[in-house]
Structure formats: C-alpha cells, structure tokens
GROMACS .gro file of C-alpha atoms in nm:
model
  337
    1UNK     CA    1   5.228   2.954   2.103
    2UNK     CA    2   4.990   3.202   2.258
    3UNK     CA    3   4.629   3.221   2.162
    4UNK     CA    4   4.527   3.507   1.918
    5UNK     CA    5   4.382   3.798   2.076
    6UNK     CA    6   4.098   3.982   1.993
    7UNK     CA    7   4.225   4.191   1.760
    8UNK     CA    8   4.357   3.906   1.575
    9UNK     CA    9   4.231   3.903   1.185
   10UNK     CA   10   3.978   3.635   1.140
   11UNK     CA   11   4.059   3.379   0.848
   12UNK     CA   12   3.798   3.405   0.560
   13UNK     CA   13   3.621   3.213   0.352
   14UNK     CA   14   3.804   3.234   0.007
   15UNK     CA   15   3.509   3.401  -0.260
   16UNK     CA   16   3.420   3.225  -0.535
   17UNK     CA   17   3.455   3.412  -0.877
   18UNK     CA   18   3.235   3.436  -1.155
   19UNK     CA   19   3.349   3.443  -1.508
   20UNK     CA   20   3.190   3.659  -1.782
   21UNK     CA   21   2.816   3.549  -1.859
   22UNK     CA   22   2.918   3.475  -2.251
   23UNK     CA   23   3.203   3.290  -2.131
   24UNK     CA   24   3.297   2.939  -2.241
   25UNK     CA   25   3.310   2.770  -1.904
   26UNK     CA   26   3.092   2.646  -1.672
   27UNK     CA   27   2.984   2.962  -1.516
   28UNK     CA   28   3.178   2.901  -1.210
   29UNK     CA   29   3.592   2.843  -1.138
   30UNK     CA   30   3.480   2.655  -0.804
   31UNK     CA   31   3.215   2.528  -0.567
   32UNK     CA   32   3.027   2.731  -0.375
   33UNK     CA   33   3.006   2.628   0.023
   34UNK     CA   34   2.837   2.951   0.148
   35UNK     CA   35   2.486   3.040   0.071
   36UNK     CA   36   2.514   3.371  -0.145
   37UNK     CA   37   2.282   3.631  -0.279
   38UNK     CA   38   2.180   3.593  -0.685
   39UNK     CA   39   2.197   3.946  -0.843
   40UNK     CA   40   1.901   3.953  -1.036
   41UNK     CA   41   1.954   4.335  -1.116
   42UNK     CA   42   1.639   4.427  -1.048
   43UNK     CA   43   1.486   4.606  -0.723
   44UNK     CA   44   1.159   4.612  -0.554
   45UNK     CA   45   1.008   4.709  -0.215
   46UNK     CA   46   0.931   4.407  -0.002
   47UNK     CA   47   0.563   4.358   0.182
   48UNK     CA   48   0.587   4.469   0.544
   49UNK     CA   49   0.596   4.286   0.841
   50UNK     CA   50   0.194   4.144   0.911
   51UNK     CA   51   0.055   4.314   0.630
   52UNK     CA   52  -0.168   4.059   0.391
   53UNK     CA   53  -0.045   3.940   0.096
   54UNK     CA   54  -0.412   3.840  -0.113
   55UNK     CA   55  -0.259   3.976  -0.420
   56UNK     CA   56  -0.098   3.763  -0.689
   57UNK     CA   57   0.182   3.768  -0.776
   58UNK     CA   58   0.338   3.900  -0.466
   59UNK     CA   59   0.609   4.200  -0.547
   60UNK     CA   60   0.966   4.067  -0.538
   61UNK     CA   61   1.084   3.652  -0.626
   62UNK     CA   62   0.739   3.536  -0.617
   63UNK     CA   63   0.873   3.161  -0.781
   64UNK     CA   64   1.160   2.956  -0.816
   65UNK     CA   65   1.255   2.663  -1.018
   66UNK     CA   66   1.573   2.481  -1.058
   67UNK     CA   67   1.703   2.165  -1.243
   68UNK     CA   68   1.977   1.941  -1.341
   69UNK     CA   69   2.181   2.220  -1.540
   70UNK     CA   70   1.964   2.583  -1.497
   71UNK     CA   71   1.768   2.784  -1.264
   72UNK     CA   72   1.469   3.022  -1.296
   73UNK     CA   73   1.320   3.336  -1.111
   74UNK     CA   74   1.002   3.504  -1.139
   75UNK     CA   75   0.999   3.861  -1.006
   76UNK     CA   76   0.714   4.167  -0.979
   77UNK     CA   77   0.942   4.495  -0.961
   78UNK     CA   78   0.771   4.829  -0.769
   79UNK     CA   79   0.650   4.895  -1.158
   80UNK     CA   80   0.412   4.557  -1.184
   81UNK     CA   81   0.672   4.400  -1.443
   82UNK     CA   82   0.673   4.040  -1.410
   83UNK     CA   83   1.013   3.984  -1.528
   84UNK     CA   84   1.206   3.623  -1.593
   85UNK     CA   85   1.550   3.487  -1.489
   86UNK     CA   86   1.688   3.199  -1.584
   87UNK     CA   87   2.092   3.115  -1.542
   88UNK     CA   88   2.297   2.806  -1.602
   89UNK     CA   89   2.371   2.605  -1.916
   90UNK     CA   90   2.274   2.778  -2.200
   91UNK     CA   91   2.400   2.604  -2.518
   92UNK     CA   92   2.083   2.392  -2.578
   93UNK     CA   93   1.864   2.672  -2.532
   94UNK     CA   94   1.719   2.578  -2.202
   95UNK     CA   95   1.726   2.983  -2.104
   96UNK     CA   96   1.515   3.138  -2.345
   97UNK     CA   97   1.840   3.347  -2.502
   98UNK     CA   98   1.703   3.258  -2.889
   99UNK     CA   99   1.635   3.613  -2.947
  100UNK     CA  100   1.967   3.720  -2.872
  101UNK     CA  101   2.191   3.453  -3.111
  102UNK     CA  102   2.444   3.603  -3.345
  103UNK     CA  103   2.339   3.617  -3.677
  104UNK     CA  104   2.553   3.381  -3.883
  105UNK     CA  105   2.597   3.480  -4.234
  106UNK     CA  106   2.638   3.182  -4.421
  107UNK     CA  107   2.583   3.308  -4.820
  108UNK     CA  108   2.794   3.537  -5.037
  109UNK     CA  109   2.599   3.815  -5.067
  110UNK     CA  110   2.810   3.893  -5.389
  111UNK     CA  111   2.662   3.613  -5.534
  112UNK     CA  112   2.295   3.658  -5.430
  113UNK     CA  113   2.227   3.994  -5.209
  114UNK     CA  114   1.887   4.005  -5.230
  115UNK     CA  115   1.862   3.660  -5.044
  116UNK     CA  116   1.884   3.679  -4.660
  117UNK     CA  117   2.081   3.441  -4.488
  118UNK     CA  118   1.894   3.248  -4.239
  119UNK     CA  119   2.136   3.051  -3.969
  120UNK     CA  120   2.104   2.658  -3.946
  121UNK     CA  121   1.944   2.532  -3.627
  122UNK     CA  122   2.293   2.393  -3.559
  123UNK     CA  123   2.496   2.756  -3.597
  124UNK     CA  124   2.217   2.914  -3.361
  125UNK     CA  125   2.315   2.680  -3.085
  126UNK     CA  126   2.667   2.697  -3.182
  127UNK     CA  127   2.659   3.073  -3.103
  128UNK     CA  128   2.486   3.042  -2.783
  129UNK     CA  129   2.696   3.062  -2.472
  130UNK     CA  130   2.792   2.758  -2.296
  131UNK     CA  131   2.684   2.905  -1.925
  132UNK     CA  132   2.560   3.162  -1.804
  133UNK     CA  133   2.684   3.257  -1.419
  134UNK     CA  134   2.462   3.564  -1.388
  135UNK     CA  135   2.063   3.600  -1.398
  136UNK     CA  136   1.970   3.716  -1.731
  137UNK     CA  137   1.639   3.859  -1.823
  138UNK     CA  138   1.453   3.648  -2.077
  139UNK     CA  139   1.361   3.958  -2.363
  140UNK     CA  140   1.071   3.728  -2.493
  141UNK     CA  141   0.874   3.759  -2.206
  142UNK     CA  142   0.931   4.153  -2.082
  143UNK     CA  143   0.728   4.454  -2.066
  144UNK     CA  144   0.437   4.249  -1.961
  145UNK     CA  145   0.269   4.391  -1.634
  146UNK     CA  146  -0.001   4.254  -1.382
  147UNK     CA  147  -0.313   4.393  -1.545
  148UNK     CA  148  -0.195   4.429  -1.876
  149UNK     CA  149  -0.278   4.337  -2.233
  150UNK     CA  150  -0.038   4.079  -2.248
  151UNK     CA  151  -0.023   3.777  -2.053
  152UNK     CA  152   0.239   3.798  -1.787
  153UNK     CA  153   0.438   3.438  -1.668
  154UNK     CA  154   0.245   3.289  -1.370
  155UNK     CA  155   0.471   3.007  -1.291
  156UNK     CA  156   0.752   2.836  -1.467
  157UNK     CA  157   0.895   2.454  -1.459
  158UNK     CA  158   1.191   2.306  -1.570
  159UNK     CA  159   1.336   1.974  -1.719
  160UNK     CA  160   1.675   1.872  -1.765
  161UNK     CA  161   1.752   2.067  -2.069
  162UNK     CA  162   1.386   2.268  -2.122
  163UNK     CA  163   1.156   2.528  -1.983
  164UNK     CA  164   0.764   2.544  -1.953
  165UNK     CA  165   0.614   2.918  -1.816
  166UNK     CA  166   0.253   2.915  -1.754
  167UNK     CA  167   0.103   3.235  -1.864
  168UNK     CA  168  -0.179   3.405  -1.646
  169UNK     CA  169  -0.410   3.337  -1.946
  170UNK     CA  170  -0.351   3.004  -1.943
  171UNK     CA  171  -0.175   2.921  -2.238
  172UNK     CA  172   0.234   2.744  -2.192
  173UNK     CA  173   0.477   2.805  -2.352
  174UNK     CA  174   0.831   2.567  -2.381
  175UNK     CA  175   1.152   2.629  -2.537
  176UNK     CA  176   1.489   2.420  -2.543
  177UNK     CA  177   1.615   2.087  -2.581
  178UNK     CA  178   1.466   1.758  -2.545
  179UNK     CA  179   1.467   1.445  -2.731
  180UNK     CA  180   1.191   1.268  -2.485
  181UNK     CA  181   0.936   1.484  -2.616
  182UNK     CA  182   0.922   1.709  -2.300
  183UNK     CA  183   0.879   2.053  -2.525
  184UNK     CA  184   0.540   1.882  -2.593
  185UNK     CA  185   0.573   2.051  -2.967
  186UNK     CA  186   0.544   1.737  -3.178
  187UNK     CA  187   0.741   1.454  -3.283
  188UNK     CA  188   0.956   1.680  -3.493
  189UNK     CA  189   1.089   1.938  -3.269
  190UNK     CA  190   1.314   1.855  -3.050
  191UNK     CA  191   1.549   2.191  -3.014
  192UNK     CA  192   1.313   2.559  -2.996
  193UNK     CA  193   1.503   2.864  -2.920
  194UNK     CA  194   1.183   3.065  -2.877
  195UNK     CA  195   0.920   3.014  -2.671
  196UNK     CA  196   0.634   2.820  -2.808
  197UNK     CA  197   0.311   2.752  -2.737
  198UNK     CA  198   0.164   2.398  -2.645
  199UNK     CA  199  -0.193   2.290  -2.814
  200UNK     CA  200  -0.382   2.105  -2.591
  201UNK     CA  201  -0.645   1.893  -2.662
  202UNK     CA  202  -1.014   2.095  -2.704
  203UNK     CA  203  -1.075   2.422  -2.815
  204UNK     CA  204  -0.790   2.706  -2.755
  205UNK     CA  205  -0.980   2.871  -2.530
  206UNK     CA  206  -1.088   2.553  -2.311
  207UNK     CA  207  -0.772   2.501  -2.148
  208UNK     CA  208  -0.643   2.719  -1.888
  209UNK     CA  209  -0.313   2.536  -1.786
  210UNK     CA  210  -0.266   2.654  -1.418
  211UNK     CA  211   0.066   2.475  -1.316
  212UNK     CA  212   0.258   2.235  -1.471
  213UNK     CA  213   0.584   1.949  -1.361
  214UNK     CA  214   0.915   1.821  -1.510
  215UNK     CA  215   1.011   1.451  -1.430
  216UNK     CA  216   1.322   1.324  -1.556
  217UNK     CA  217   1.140   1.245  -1.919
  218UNK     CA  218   0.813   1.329  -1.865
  219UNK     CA  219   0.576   1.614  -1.804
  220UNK     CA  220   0.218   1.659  -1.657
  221UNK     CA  221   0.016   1.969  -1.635
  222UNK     CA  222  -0.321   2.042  -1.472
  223UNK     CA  223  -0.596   2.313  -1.552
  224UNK     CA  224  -0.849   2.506  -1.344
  225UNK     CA  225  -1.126   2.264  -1.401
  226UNK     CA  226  -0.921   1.980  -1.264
  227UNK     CA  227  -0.835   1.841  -1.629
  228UNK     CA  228  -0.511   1.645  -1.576
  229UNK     CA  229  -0.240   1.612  -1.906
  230UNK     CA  230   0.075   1.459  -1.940
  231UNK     CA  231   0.353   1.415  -2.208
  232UNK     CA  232   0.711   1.274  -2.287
  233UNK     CA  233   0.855   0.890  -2.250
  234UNK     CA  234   0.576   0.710  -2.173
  235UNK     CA  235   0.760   0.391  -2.047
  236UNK     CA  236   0.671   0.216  -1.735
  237UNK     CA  237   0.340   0.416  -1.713
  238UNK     CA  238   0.471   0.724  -1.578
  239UNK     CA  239   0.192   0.920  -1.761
  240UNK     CA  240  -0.088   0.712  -1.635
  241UNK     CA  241  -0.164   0.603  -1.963
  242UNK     CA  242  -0.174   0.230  -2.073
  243UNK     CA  243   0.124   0.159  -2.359
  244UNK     CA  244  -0.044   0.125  -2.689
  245UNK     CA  245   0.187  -0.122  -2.839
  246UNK     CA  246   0.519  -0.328  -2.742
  247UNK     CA  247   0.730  -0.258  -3.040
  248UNK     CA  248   1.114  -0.355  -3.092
  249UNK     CA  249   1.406  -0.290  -3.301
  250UNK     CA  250   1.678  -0.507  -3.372
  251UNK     CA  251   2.054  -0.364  -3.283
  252UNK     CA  252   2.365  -0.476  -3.438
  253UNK     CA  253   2.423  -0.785  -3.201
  254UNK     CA  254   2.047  -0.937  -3.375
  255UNK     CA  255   1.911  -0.889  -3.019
  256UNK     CA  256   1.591  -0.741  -2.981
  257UNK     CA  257   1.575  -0.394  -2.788
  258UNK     CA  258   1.231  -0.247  -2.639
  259UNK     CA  259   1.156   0.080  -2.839
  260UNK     CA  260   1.102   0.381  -2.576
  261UNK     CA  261   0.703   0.503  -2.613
  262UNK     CA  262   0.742   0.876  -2.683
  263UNK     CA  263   0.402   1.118  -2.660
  264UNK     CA  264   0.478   1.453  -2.778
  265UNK     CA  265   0.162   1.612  -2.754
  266UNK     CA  266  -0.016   1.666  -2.435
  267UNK     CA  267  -0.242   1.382  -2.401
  268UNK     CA  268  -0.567   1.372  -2.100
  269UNK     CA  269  -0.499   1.166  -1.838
  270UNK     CA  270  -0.787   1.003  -1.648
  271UNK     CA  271  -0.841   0.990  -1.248
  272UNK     CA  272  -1.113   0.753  -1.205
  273UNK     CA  273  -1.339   0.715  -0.944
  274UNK     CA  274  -1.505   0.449  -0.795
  275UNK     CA  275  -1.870   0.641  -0.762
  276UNK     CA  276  -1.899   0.779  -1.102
  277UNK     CA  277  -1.763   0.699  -1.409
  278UNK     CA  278  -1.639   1.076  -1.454
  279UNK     CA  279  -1.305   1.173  -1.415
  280UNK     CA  280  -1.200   1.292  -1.078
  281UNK     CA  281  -1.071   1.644  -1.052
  282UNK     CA  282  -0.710   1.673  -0.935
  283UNK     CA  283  -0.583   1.991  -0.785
  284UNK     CA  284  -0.165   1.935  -0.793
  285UNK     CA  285   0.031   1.686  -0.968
  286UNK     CA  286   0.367   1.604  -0.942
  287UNK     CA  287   0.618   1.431  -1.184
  288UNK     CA  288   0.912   1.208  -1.082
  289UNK     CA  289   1.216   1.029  -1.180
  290UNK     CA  290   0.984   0.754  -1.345
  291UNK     CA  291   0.697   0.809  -1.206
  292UNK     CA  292   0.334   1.080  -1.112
  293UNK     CA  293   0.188   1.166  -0.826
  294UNK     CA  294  -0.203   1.325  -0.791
  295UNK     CA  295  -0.374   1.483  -0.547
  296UNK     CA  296  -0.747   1.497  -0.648
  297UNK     CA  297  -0.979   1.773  -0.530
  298UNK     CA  298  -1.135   1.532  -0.282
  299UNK     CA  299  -0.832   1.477  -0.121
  300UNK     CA  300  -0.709   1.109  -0.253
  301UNK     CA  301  -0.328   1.052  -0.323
  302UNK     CA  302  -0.264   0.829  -0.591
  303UNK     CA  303   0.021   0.725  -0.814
  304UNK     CA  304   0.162   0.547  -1.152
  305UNK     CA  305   0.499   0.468  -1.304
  306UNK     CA  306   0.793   0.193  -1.265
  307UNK     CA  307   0.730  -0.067  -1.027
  308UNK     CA  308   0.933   0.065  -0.694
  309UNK     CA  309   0.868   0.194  -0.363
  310UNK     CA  310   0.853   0.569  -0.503
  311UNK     CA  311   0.445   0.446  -0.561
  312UNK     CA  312   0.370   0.441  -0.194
  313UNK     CA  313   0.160   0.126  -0.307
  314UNK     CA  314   0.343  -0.152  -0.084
  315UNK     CA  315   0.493  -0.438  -0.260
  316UNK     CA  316   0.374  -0.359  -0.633
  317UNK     CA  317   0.539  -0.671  -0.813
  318UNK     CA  318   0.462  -0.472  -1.221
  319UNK     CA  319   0.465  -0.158  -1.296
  320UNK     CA  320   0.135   0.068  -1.219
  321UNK     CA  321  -0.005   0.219  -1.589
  322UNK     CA  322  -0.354   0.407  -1.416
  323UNK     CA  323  -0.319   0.624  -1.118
  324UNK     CA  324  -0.399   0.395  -0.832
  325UNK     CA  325  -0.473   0.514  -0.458
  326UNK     CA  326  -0.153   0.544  -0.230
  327UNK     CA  327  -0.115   0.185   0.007
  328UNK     CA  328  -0.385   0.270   0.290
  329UNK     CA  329  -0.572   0.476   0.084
  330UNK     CA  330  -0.355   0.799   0.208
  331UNK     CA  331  -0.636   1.116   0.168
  332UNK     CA  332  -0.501   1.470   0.216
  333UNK     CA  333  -0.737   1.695   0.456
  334UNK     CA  334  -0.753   2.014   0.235
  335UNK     CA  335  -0.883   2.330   0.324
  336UNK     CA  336  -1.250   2.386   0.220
  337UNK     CA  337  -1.149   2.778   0.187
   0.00000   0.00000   0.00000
C-alpha cells in the first residue's frame, strides 16, 4: 500500500477517563502513559522570567508530596490563600475529607429527640469515598493567607495511609490511618479524620517543627534549632533510638514471635558528636523504607536502621541503633549563606 500523505489523520493516544470524585472505584478506569495536567481549580499568575523569587511561599504549586495511595499540593493563589490538595484513596482518611462525612443517624429520635446522634468511628469511614480522581481542597485548612492570623500550611508529608502539614508557626498537624503509630497522637489513636496537632516534647511554644518525613513506618521531624524527633515502629533502629526491651508473644503454633517496638509520641533523637558532648544540629532528615538519614548543620551524613547497604556504612554485619557517619565519613559542602 502507499504511504499516508500529509493530510493523513494522525492516530491518537486513547484519553484516559475519570470517574466521579465520590465514586466507588479507584479513581481511574485505566493507566495513564502520558504526562497530564492535575486540575487543581484554582488560578494564579506565575513569577516572570528572571525576576527573584526571596518570598515564601512562592505564588502557584509551591510543594508536592506523593505516596503509596494519595498525593498532595500546596498552592498560593493571586489572593495570598495557601490552599491544600490532596487526591487518591480516601476511605481511611488519608485526605483530610473528615469535615465533609455524612452524618449517620443511628438513634430513633422518636424514642429520644433531644439526644444527638453522634456516628461511630467505623460509619464515618464507611461514608467516606473510596478515591478521589480529582484535587479536592482540604476545608480544614482554608481561608488562611500569608500574613494572616492563622497559621497557613508550610509544607506537608505523607505516609502510606496519613498526612503531616507543617504550619508556618510551627506546630503539625496529622490526620488518617496508621496502626505503626505514624499520626504520632498516642498509643490509642490510630484512625483521625481531622487534623490534629502533635505535642512535642518541651514547652508548646519551644518547638517550631520546620519540615518533617514519612518512611514506610516511621516518621522524623526536625525544628529550627536543629532539634531532631522521630516516631512510629521503632524496629531495627530506624529512629536512632536504642530498643528498650526485647519482648515476645507466643502465637498459636507455641512459637515465640518478636513484638514490633511502637513509639507514638515524638521522641528526641540525639546526633552526637565527637568534640562535645552536645547534640549536633541537623538541618534535613530523611526517612526510609527501614531506615534515617541526617545531614547535620556541619555538613556530616550519617545514618541508622536495618542492617543493609541503604546505610552507606560498608559491610554493617547488625543493625545500626545511633546515627553513625556515612562509610568514608561522606560531609556535604553547604552553603555558608
């Protein structure tokens, strides 16, 4: 056969559809292969070409987080909201929906109408969506500007099934689903709808959290003075801490099985260093499968967690419970400005 001319129509790319954000499927009837815009809904006038960009945040997506089942935007519209986005699963409360459930009415008001029916923790999730396809607003956190009286979100994080946003005052705040301890709420929360603050160790107004990190099962967060905290499964030293105890519990077979260490609370983590017996300062920490990563303010690289070549410590032949200097003794060079 002859070869198509020019005029010949081009074959396309099949789209990819989106079903209805409340919908009860995945979000999305197929793949997609092609990069694609995310409609966040929202418009704003981006910084021209060579001009500076010293404020914070910039105007427009000025962060971006994404994890095993959501995803995250923070945007500055023309009107200095900071606004945020999250899409993906939704039915263990990962996005922040919790103010808009369904009220469930579960009492005969016949019976009793001056009692208020308050929905079970299980008919609140029940009535959440099971994905959303389409970048939703999170209501908890709007009509908060740069400047304001309220805090606006700084940064946010996320875990498999959980979200932390970092307020510009400091404080976090976590909501979702996690039975690690990753909400860093206590022992006894493992499912918040609504975003909740995190008490950290000290006074409430000695902690101002600047950025925090989602491993797998564990969390660690650093402040402006350096201060270094960590939470979740403990196991393997992944929060730099040593375990406090090897306890076991006995399974039907009679064989012994470890216990996993939980820590829900933020606990301090300590960077030693060699010339002082004070705490080195770190400026960015990072949290892995099973394992941390620091960077201290002086520049060292150093590690902890499960025994593996994700340490950057050589041939480790146990697992690493204190941050320990990269193999070589790796420094960053990090600009004095």
């Amino acid at each position: 056969s002859s070869a198509p001319s020019a005029a010949s129509p081009q074959k396309r790319v099949p789209e990819t559809k989106f079903t209805s954000p409340a919908g009860d499927g995945e979000g999305l009837e197929d793949d997609v292969l092609l990069p694609r815009s995310v409609r966040l809904g929202v418009t704003f006038t981006p910084c021209p070409r060579g001009s500076r960009r010293d404020e914070f945040p910039q105007r427009g997506v000025f962060a971006l987080a994404a994890s095993f089942h959501h995803s995250a935007a923070l945007v500055r519209t023309d009107s200095d909201l900071v606004e945020l986005y999250t899409w993906g699963k939704a039915d263990r409360g990962a996005l922040g929906l919790g103010t808009h459930v369904r009220e469930v009415v579960g009492l005969n008001r016949a019976q009793d109408p001056k009692r208020i029916a308050k929905p079970t923790l299980r008919k609140r999730l029940s009535s959440l969506p099971r994905a959303v396809a389409i970048p939703n607003v999170v209501e908890s956190f709007s009509n908060r500007t740069v400047g304001g009286r309220k805090a606006f979100p700084s940064s946010v994080a996320l875990g498999p099934e959980c979200t932390g946003v970092v307020l510009s005052n400091g404080k976090v705040l976590t909501f979702g689903t996690s039975t690690d301890g990753l909400l860093g709420l206590g022992a006894d929360i493992k499912t918040m709808l609504e975003p909740t603050e995190i008490k950290f160790g000290g006074s409430a107004s000695s902690r101002h959290i600047i950025r925090m990190s989602y491993g797998a099962r564990h969390t660690v967060a650093i402040s402006d003075d350096g201060s270094t905290f960590a939470w979740g499964l403990s196991d393997n030293g992944r929060l730099g801490v040593k375990p406090q105890n090897k306890s076991a519990e006995r399974v039907s077979n009679g064989k012994s099985k470890k216990k996993k260490q939980l820590v829900s609370l933020p606990i301090p983590i300590h960077i030693s260093n060699s010339d002082t017996s004070r705490s080195e300062s770190v400026m960015s920490a990072c949290a892995g499968l099973d394992n941390t990563v620091f960077i201290t303010k002086s520049g060292k690289v150093l590690s902890c967690g499960r025994m593996s070549g994700r340490l950057g410590q050589g041939e480790v032949v146990q697992d690493v419970h204190t941050p320990t200097v990269l193999f070589g003794g790796l420094r960053m060079q990090l600009d004095s400005g």
